[in-house]
PDB file of C-alpha atoms and ligand atoms in Angstrom:
ATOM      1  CA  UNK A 132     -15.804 -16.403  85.099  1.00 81.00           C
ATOM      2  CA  UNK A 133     -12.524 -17.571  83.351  1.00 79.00           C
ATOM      3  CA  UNK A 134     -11.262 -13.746  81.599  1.00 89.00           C
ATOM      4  CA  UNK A 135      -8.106 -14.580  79.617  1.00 92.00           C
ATOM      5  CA  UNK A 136      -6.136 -12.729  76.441  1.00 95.00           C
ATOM      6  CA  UNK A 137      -8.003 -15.383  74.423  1.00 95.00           C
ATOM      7  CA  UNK A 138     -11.432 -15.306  75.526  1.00 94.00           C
ATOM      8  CA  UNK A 139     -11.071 -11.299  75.232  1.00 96.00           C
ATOM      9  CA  UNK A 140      -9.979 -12.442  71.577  1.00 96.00           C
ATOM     10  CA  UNK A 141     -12.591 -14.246  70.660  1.00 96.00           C
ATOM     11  CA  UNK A 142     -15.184 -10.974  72.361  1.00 96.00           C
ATOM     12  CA  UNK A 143     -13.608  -9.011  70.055  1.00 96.00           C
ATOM     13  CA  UNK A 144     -13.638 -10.774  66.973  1.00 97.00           C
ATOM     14  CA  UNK A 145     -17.185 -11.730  67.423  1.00 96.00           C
ATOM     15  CA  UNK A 146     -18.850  -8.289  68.894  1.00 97.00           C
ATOM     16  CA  UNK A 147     -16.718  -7.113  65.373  1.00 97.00           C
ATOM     17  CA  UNK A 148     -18.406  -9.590  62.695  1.00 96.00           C
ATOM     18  CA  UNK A 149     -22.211  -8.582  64.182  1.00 95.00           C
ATOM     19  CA  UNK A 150     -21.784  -4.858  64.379  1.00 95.00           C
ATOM     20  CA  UNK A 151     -20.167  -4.840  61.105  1.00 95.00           C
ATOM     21  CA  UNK A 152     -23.379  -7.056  59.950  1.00 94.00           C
ATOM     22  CA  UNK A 153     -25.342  -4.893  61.493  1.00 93.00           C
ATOM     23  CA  UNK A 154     -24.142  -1.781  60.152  1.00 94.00           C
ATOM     24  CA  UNK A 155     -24.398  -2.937  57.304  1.00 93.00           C
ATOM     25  CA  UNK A 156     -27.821  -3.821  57.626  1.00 90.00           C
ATOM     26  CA  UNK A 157     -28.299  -0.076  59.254  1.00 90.00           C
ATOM     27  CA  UNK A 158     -29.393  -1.313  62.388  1.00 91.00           C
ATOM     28  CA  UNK A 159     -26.195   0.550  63.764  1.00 94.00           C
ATOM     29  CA  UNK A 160     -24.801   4.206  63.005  1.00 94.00           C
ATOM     30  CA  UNK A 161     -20.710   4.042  62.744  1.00 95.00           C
ATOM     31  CA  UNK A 162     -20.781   5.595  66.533  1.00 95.00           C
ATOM     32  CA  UNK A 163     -23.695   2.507  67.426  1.00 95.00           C
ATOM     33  CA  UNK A 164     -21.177  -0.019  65.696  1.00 96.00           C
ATOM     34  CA  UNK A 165     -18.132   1.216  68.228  1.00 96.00           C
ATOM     35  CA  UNK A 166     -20.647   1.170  71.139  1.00 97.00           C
ATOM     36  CA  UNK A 167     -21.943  -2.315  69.940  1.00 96.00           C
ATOM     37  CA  UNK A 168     -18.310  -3.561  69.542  1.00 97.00           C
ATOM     38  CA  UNK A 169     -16.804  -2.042  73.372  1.00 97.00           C
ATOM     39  CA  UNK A 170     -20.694  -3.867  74.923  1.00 97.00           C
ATOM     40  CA  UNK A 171     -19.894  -6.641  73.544  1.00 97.00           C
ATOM     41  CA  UNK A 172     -16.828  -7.372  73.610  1.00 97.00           C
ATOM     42  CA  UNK A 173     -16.871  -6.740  77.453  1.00 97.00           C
ATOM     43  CA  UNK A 174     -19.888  -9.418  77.473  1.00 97.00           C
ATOM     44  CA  UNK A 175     -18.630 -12.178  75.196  1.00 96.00           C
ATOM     45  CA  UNK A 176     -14.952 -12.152  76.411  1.00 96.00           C
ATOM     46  CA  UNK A 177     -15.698 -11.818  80.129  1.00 95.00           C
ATOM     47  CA  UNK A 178     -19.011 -13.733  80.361  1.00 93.00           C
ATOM     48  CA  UNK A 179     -19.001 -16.413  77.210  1.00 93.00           C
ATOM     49  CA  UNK A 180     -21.431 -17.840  75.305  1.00 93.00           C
ATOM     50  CA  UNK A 181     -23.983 -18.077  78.715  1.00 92.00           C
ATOM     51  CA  UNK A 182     -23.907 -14.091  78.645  1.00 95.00           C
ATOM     52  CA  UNK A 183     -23.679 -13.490  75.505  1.00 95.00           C
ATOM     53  CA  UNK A 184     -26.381 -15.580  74.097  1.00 95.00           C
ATOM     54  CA  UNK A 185     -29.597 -13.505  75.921  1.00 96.00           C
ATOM     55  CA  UNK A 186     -27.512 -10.197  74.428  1.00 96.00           C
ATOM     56  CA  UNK A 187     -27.569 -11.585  71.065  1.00 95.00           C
ATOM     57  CA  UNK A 188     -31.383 -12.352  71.150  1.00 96.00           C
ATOM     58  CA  UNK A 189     -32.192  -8.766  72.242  1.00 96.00           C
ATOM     59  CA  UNK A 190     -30.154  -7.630  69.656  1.00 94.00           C
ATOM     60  CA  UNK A 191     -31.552  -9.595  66.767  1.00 93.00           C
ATOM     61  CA  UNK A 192     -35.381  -9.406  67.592  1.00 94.00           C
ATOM     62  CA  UNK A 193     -35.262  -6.043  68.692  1.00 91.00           C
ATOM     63  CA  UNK A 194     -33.525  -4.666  65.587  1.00 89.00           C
ATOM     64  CA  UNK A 195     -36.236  -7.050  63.284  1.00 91.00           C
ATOM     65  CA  UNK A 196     -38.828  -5.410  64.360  1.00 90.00           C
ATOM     66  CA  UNK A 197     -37.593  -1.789  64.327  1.00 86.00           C
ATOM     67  CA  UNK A 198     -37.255  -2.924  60.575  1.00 85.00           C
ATOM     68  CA  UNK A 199     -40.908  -4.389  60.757  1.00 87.00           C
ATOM     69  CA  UNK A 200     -42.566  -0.905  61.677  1.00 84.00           C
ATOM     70  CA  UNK A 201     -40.271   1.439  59.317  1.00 79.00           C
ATOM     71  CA  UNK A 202     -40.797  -1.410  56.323  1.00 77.00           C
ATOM     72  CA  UNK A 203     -43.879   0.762  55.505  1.00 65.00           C
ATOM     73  CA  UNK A 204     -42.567   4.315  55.916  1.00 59.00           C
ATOM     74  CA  UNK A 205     -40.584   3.842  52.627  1.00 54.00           C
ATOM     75  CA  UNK A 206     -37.775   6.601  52.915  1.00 45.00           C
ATOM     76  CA  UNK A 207     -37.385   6.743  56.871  1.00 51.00           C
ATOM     77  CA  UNK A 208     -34.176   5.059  56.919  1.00 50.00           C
ATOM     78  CA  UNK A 209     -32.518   6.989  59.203  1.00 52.00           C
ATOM     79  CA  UNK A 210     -33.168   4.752  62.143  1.00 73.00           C
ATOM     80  CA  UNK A 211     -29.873   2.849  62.872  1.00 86.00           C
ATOM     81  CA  UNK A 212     -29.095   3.462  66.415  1.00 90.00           C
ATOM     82  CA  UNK A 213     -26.163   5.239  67.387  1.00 92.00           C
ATOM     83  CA  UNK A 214     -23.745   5.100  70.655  1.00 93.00           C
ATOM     84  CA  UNK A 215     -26.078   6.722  73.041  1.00 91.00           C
ATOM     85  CA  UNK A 216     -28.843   4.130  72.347  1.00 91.00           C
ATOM     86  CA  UNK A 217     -26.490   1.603  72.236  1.00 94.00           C
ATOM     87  CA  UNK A 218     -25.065   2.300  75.899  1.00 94.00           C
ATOM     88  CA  UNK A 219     -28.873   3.472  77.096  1.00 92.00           C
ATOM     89  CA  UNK A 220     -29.711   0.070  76.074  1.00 92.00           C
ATOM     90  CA  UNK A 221     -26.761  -1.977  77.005  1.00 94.00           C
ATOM     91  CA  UNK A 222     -24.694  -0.382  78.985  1.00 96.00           C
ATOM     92  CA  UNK A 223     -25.860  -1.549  82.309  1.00 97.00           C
ATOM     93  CA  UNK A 224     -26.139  -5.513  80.932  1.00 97.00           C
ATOM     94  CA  UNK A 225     -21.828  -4.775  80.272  1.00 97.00           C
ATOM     95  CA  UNK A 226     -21.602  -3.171  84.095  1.00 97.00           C
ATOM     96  CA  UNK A 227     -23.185  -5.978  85.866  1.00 97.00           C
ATOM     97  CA  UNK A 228     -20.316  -8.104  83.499  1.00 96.00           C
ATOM     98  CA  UNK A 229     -17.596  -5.737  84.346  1.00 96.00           C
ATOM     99  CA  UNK A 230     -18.765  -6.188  88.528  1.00 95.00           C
ATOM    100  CA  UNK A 231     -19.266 -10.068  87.844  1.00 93.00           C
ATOM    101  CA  UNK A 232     -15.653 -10.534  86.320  1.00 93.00           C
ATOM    102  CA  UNK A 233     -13.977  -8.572  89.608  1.00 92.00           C
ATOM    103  CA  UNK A 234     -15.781  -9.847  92.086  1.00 90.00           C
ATOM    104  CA  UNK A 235     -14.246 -13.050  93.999  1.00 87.00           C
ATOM    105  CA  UNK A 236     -15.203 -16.528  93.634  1.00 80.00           C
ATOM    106  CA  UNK A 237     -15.548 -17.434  96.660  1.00 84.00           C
ATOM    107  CA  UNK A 238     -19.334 -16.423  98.212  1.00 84.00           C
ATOM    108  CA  UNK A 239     -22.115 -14.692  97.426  1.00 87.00           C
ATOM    109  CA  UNK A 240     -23.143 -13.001  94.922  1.00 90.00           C
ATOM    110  CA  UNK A 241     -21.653 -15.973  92.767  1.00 90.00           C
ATOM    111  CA  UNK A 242     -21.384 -15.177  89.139  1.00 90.00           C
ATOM    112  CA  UNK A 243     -24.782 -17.493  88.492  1.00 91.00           C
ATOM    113  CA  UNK A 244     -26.309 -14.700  90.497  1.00 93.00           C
ATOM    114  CA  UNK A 245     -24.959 -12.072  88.618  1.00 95.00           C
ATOM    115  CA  UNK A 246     -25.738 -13.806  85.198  1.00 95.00           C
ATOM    116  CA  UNK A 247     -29.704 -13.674  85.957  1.00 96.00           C
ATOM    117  CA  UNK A 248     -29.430 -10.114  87.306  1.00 97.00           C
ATOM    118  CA  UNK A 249     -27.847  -9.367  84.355  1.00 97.00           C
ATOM    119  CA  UNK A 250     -30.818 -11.140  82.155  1.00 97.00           C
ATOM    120  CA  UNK A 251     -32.903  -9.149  83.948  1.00 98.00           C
ATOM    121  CA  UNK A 252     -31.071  -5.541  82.695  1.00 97.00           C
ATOM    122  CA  UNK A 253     -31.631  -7.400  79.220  1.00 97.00           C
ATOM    123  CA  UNK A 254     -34.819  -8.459  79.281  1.00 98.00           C
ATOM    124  CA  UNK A 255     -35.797  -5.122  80.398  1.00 98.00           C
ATOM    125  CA  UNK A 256     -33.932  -3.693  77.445  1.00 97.00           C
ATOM    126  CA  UNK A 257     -35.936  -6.313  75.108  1.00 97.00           C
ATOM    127  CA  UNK A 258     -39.407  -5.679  77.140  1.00 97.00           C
ATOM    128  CA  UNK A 259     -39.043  -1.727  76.357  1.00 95.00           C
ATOM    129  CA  UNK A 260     -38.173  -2.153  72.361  1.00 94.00           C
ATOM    130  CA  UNK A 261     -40.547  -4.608  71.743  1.00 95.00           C
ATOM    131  CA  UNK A 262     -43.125  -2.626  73.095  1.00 94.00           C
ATOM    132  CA  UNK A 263     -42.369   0.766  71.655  1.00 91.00           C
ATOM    133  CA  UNK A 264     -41.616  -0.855  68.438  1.00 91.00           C
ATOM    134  CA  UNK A 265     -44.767  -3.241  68.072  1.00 92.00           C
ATOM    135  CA  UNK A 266     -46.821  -0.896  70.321  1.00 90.00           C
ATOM    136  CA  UNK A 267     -46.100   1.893  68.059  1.00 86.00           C
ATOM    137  CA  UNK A 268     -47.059  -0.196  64.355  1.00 87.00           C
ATOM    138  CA  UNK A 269     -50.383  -1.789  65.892  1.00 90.00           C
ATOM    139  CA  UNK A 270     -51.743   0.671  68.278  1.00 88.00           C
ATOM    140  CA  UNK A 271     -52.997   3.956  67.013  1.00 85.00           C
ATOM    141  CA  UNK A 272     -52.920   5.797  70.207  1.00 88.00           C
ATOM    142  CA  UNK A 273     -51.765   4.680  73.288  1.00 91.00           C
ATOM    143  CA  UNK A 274     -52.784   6.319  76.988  1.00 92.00           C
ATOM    144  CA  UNK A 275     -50.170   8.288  79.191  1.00 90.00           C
ATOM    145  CA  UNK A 276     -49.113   5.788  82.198  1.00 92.00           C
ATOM    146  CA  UNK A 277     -49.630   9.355  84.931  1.00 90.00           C
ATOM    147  CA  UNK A 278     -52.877  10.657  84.207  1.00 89.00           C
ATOM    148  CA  UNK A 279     -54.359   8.171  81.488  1.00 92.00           C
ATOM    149  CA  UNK A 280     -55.041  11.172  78.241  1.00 89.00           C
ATOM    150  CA  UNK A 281     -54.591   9.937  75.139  1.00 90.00           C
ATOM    151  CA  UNK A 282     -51.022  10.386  73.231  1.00 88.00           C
ATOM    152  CA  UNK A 283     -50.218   9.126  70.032  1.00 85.00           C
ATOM    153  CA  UNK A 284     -48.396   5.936  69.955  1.00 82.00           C
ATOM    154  CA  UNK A 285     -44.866   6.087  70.136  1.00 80.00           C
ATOM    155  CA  UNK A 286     -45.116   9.098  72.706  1.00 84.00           C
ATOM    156  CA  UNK A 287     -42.954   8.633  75.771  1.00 87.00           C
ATOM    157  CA  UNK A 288     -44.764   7.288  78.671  1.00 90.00           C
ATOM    158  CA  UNK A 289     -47.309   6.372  76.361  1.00 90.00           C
ATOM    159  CA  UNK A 290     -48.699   2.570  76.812  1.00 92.00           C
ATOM    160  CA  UNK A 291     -51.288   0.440  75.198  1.00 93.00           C
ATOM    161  CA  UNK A 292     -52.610  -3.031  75.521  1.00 94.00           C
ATOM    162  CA  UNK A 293     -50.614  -4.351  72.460  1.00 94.00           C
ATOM    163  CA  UNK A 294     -47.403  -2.517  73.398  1.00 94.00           C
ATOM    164  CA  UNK A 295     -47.776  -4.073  77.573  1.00 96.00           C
ATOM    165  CA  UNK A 296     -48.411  -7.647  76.103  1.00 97.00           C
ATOM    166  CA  UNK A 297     -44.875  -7.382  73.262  1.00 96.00           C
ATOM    167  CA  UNK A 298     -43.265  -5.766  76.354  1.00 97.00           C
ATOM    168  CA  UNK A 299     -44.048  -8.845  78.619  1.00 98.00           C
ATOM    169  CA  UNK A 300     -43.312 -11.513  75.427  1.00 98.00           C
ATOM    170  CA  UNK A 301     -39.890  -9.389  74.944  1.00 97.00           C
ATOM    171  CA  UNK A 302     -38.730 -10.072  78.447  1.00 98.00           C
ATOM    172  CA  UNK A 303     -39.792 -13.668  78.461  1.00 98.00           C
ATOM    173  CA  UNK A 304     -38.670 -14.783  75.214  1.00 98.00           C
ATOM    174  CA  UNK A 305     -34.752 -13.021  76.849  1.00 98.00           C
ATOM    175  CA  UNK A 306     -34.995 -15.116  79.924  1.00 97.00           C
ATOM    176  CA  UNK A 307     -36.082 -18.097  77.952  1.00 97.00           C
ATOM    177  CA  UNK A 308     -32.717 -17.855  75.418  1.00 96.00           C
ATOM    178  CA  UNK A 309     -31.049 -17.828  79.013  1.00 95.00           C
ATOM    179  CA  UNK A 310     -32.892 -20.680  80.150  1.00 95.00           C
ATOM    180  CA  UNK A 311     -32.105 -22.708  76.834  1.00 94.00           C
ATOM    181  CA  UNK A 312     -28.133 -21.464  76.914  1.00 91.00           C
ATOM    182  CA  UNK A 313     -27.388 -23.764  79.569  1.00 87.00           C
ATOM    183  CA  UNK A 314     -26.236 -27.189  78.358  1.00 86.00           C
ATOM    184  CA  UNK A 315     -23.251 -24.920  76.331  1.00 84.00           C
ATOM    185  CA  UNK A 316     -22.663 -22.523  79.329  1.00 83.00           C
ATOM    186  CA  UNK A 317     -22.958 -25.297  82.118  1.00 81.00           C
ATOM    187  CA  UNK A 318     -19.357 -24.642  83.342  1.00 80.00           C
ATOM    188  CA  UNK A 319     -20.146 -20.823  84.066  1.00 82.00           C
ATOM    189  CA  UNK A 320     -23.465 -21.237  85.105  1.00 85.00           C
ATOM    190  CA  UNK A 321     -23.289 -24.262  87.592  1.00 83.00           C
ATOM    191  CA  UNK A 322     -26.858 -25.563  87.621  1.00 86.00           C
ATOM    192  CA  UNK A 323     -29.656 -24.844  84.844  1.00 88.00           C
ATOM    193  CA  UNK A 324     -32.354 -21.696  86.108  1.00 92.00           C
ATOM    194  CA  UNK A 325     -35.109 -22.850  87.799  1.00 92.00           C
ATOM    195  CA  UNK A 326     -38.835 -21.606  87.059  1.00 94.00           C
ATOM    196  CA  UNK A 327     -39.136 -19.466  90.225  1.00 95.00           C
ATOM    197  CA  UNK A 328     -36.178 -17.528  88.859  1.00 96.00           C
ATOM    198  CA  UNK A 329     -37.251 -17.490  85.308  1.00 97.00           C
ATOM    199  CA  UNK A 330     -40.708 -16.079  86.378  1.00 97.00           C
ATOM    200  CA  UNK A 331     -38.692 -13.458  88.859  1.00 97.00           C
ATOM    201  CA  UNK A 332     -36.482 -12.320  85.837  1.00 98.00           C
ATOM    202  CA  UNK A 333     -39.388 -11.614  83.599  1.00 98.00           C
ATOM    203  CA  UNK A 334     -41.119  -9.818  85.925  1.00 98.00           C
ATOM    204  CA  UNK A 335     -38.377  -7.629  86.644  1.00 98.00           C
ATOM    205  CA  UNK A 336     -37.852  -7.137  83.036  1.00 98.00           C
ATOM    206  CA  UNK A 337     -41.401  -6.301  82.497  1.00 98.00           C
ATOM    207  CA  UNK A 338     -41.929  -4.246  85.711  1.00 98.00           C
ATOM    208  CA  UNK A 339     -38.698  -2.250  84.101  1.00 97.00           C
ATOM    209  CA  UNK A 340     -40.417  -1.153  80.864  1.00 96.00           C
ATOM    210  CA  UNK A 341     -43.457   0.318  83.115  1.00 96.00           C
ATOM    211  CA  UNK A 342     -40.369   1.721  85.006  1.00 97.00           C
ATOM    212  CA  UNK A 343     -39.390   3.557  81.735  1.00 96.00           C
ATOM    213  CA  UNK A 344     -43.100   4.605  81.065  1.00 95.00           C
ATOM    214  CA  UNK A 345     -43.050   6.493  84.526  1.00 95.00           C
ATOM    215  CA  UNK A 346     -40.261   8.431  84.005  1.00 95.00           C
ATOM    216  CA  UNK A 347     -41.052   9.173  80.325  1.00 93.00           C
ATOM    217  CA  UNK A 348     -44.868  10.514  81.269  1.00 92.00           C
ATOM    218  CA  UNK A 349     -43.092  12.512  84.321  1.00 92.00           C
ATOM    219  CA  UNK A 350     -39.822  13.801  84.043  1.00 93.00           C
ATOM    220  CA  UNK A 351     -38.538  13.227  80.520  1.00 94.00           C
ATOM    221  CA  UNK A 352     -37.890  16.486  78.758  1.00 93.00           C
ATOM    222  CA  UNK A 353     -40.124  17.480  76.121  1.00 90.00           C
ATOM    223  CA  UNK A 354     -39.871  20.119  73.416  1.00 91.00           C
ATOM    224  CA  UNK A 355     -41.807  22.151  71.298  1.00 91.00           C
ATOM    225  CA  UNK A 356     -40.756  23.824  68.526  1.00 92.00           C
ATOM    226  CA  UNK A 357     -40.396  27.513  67.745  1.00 88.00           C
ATOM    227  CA  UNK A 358     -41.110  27.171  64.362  1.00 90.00           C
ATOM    228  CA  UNK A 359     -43.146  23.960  63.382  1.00 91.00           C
ATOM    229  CA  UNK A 360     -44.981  23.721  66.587  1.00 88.00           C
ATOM    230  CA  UNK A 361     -44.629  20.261  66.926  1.00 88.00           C
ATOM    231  CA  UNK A 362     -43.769  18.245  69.785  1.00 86.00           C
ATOM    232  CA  UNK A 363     -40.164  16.854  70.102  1.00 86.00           C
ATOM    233  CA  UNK A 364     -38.305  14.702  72.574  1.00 86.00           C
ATOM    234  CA  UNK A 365     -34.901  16.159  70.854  1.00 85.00           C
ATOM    235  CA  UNK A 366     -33.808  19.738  71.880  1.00 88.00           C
ATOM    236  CA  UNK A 367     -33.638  20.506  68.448  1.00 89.00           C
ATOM    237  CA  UNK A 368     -36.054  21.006  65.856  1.00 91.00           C
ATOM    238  CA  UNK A 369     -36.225  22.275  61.962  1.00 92.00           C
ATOM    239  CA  UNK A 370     -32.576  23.118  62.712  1.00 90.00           C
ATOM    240  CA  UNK A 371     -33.221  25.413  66.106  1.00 91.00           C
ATOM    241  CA  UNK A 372     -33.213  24.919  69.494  1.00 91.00           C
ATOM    242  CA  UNK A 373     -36.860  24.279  70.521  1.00 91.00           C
ATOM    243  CA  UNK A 374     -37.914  25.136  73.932  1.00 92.00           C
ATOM    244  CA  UNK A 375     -38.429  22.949  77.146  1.00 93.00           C
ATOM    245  CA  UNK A 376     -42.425  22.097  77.372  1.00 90.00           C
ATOM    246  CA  UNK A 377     -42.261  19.506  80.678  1.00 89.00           C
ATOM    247  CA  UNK A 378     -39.703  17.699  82.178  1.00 92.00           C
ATOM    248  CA  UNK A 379     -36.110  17.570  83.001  1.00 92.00           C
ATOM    249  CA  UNK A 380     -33.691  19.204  80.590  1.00 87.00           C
ATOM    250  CA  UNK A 381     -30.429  16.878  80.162  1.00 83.00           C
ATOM    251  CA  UNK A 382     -33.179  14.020  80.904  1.00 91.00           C
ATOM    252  CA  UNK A 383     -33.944  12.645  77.517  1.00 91.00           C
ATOM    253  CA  UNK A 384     -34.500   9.145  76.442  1.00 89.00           C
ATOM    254  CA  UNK A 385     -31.452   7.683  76.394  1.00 91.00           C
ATOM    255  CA  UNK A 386     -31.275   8.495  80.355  1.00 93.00           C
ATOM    256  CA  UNK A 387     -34.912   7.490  80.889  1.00 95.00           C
ATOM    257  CA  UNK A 388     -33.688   3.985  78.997  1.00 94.00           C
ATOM    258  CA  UNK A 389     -30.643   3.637  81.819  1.00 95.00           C
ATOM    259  CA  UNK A 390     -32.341   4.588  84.987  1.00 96.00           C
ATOM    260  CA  UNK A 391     -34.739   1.794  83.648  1.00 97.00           C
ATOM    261  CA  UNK A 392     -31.527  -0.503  82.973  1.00 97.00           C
ATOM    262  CA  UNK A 393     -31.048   0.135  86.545  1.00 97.00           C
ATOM    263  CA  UNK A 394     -34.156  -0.003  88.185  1.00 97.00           C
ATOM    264  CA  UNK A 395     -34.626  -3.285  86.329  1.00 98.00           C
ATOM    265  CA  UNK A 396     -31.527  -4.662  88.025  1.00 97.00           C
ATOM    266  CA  UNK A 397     -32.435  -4.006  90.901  1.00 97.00           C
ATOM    267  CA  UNK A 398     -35.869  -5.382  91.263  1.00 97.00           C
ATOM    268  CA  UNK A 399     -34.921  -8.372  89.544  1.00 97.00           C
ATOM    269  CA  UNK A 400     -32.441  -8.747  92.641  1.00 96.00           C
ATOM    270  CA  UNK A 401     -34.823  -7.987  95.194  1.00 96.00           C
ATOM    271  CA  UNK A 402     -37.440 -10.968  93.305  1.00 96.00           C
ATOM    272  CA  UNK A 403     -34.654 -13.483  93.175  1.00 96.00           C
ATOM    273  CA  UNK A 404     -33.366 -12.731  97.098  1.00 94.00           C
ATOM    274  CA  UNK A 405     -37.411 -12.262  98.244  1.00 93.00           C
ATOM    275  CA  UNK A 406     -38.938 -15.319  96.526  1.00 91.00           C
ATOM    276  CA  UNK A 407     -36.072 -17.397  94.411  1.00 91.00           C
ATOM    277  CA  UNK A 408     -33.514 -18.081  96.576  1.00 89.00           C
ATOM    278  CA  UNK A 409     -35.638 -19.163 100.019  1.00 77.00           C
ATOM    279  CA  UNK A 410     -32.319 -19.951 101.822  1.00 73.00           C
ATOM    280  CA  UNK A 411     -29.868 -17.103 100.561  1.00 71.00           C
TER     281      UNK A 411
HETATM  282 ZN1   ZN B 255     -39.984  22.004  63.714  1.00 75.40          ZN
END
């Protein structure tokens, strides 16, 4: 990775233009825009255009088809996402960066390594959007991923056929951009992705938004409300605190969304090392 004043310039400028656009487009909250602009600048002035292409195709089709599903709820505009969802979503993606960019050049993990862990984070991140957001618009109810009663779609931990095929398209169509990045990102990259590492990167991506399911059907916090009645994955409700049904407390979505990030990551690792990279 070459890091200089410049490239940091350019991460800037850019990660500035698109959360401006999308602010403007109220995909992002002010808070989501000053998330959006701190992700990305990390991404597109440490990693370039190789790691900052996959990042901009999450970003794009996931915030299309949050418009998609609210297009028919008229009024319900308040939707743009704000700094938690931004770093729940992203955060990890900018991490891996942040560990590529200090790590030496010399060995291994080299920074191609890095790179497709870091797809994997993001195609997580596109697998788990896609499929709440499409899920949610097609399927009418969806079955919890612990004990297989119906929720309604949308619920956390919920999943449903429509929701696990988006989730599985998301991920591919991230590692994909990757895959297509390379004849512009050759010099960070070294040699183009290979299919045993594209098919390890989805998977991980994919096995990442099942990941997320888990934890939202068994320890995400849910809430009732003391007034409505109705169930709520915010603390608050009606404007009152609403009361802890199941789950964790401080464990809301956002932190289901990271652990995910992470677990992601992780597996997408252990793919590459088991079944990638015969000769690591
Ligand atoms: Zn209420």
């Amino acid at each position: 990775m070459s890091v200089s004043p410049l490239s940091m310039a350019i991460g800037v400028a850019s990660s500035v233009v698109v959360c401006v656009i999308a602010w403007r487009l109220r995909a992002l909250s002010v808070s989501g825009c000053a998330a959006g602009v701190a992700v990305g600048t990390i991404i597109m002035g440490m990693g370039g255009v190789a790691f900052a292409a996959p990042l901009v195709v999450f970003f794009v089709t996931s915030s299309a088809w949050s418009r998609w599903r609210r297009a028919d709820r008229g009024a319900d505009r308040g939707q743009a996402r704000d700094a938690s969802q931004v770093i729940a979503n992203g955060g990890v993606a900018a991490l891996i960066v942040l560990v590529a960019a200090a790590m030496p050049p010399e060995g291994r993990p080299t920074t191609r390594d890095w790179f497709l862990i870091y797809v994997g984070a993001l195609a997580f991140a596109n697998a788990d959007t896609w499929a709440t957001e499409v899920g949610s618009k097609l399927s009418r109810s969806a079955r919890l991923i612990t004990d297989w009663s119906k929720v309604g779609s949308g619920t956390s931990g919920g999943i449903s056929l429509v929701g696990t095929l988006a989730a599985l398209m998301g991920s591919a169509i991230v590692v994909l951009s990757a895959y297509a990045v390379w004849p512009i990102a050759a010099t960070t990259l070294q040699w183009r992705m290979d299919l045993a590492e594209g098919l390890a990167v989805t998977w991980a991506g994919f096995m990442g938004s099942l990941a997320d399911s888990l934890l939202g059907a068994a320890i995400q916090a849910q809430y009732g409300c003391s007034k409505c009645g109705r169930r709520c994955e915010e603390p608050e409700h009606c404007g009152m605190p609403a009361r802890l049904v199941r789950g964790v407390r401080w464990f809301g979505n956002g932190a289901v969304n990271f652990a995910a990030s992470i677990a992601a990551a992780a597996f997408a690792w252990y793919l590459l090392r088991a079944f990638a990279w015969p000769a690591y």
